Each structure stands twice: as structure tokens, then as C-alpha cells.
Coordinates of C-alpha atoms in Angstrom, one line a residue:
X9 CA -43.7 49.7 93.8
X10 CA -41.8 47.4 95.6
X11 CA -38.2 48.4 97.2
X12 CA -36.0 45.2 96.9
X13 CA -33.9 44.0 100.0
X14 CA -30.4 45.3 99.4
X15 CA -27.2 44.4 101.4
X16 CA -26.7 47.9 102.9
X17 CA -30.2 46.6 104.0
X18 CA -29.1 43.6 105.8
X19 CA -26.4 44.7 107.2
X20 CA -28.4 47.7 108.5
X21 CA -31.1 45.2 110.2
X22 CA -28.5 42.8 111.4
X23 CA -26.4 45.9 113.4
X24 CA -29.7 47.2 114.7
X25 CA -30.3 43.7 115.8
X26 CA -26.8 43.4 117.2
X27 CA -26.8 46.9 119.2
X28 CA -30.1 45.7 120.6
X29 CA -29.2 42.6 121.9
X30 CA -25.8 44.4 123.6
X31 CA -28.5 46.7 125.1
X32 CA -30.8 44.1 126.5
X33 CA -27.9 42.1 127.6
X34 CA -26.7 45.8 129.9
X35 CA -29.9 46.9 130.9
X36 CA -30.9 43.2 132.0
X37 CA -27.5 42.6 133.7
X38 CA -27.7 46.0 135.3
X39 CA -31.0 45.7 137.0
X40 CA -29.4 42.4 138.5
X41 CA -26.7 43.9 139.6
X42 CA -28.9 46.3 141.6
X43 CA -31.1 43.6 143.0
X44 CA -28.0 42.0 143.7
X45 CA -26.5 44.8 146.0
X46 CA -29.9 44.9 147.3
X47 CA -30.5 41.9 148.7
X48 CA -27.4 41.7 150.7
X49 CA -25.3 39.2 148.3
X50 CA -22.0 37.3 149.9
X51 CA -20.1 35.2 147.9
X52 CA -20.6 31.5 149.7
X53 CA -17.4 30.2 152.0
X54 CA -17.8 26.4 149.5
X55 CA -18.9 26.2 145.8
X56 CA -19.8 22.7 146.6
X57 CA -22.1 23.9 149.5
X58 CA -24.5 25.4 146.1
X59 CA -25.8 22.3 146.0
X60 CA -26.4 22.3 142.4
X61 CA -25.3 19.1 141.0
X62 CA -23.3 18.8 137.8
X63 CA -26.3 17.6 135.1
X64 CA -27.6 19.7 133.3
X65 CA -31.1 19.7 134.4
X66 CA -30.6 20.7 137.8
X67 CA -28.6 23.6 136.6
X68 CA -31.3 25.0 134.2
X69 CA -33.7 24.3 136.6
X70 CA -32.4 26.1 139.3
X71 CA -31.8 28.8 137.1
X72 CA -35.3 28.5 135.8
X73 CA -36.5 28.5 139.9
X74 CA -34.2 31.3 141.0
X75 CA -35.6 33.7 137.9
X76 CA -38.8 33.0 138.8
X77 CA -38.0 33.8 142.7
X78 CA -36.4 37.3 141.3
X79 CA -33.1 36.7 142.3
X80 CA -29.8 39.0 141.6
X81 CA -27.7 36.6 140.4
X82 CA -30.4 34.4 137.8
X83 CA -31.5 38.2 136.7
X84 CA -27.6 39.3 135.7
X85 CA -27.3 35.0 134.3
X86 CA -30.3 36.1 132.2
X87 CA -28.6 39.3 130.9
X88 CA -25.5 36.9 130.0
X89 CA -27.8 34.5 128.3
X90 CA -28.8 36.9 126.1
X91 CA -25.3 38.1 125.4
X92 CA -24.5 34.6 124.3
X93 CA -27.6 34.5 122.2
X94 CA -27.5 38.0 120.2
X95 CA -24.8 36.6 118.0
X96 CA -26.8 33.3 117.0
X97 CA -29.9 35.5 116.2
X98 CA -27.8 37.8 114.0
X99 CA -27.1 34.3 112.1
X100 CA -30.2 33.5 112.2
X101 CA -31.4 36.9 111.2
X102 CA -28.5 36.8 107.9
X103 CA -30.0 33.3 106.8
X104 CA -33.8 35.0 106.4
X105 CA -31.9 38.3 104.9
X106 CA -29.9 35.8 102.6
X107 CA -33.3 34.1 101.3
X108 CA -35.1 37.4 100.4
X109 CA -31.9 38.6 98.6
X110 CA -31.7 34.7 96.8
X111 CA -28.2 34.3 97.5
X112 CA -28.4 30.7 97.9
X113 CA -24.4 30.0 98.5
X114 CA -24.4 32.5 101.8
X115 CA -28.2 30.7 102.5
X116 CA -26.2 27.1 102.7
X117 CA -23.3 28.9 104.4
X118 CA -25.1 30.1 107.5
X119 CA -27.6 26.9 107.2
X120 CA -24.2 24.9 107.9
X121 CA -22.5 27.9 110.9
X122 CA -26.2 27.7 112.7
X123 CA -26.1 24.1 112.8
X124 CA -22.4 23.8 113.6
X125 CA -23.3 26.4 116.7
X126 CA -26.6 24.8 117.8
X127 CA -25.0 21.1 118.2
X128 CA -22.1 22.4 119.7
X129 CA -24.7 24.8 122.0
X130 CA -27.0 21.6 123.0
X131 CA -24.4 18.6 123.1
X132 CA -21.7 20.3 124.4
X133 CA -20.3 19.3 127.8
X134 CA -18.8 21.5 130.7
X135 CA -16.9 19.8 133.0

């Protein structure tokens, strides 16, 4: 017989996926942190001496090159990244919930949050 998904359900799934995303987020953050102190980090005289650029691709992609070298700092970015993210994968994570319980209304509900969030994530500008 079938067991049919229940809210205590959900919200069961959705904390679990919550607490794990606050754990990944630490543990990542930490291990920066110690790879930080490791390799000798000082804080740099001249933001501007960085040499990162303002647009967006140089950013990500000196994130994307400093990950890949192992450093401190891109490691504990990482950590934040996924702190950012656990809360758009627990709405993402509701909206499946929401269309194996056929609650339609909460479905178009976190349809319009996620959508709200992603083109605020993607066009959104930091100056």
C-alpha cells in the first residue's frame, strides 16, 4: 500500500533539507577558514589593488579560478554560496512537495516566489 505525502511530511523533508544546507554551509566555511589561517592570509593595504574589475564575469571567474587553485578565501565564498542557496532549494524543494500533495494554489504561489528570487538573483546589480 501506498503511504500518501502528508504536510508533517514536507515540512519534515524541507527542515532536514534546511539543517543540511546550514551544515554544509559551516563545515565548508570552516575548512576555509583553516586553509585560510594556513596559508598565511593578510588583508591587502588597497581593495582596488584586487584587480578584479566590477563585471560580473571577471568576478565569477576569479572565483571559479581561485576554487580551483584551493584557496582560503574562495573555499569560505563557497560555504557562503551555499548559505545563500539553502533557502532557494527549500523553495524549490516545497514546489515538488506542493505537486505530490496537489495543492495547486501553494504550487502557483512558490512558482511565482522562485521566479521573483531567480530574476532578482541573475539581473540584479551590485554597485
Amino acid at each position: 500500500m501506498k503511504k500518501n505525502f502528508t504536510d508533517v511530511d514536507l515540512n519534515r523533508s524541507v527542515g532536514n533539507l534546511l539543517r543540511l544546507g546550514v551544515i554544509l554551509s559551516v563545515a565548508t566555511s570552516l575548512i576555509g577558514f583553516v586553509k585560510l589561517f594556513i596559508e598565511g592570509f593578510e588583508m591587502p593595504k588597497k581593495y582596488s589593488s584586487l584587480n578584479v574589475g566590477t563585471s560580473s564575469e571577471k568576478v565569477w571567474g576569479h572565483f571559479w579560478s581561485s576554487l580551483c587553485e584551493g584557496q582560503g578565501s574562495a573555499i569560505i565564498q563557497l560555504g557562503i554560496l551555499l548559505l545563500i542557496f539553502t533557502p532557494l532549494m527549500r523553495i524549490v524543494f516545497a514546489l515538488i512537495g506542493y505537486l505530490k500533495e496537489k495543492d495547486y494554489v501553494y504550487v502557483v504561489i512558490s512558482s511565482i516566489v522562485l521566479t521573483i528570487m531567480a530574476v532578482s538573483f541573475f539581473a540584479g546589480y551590485a554597485h
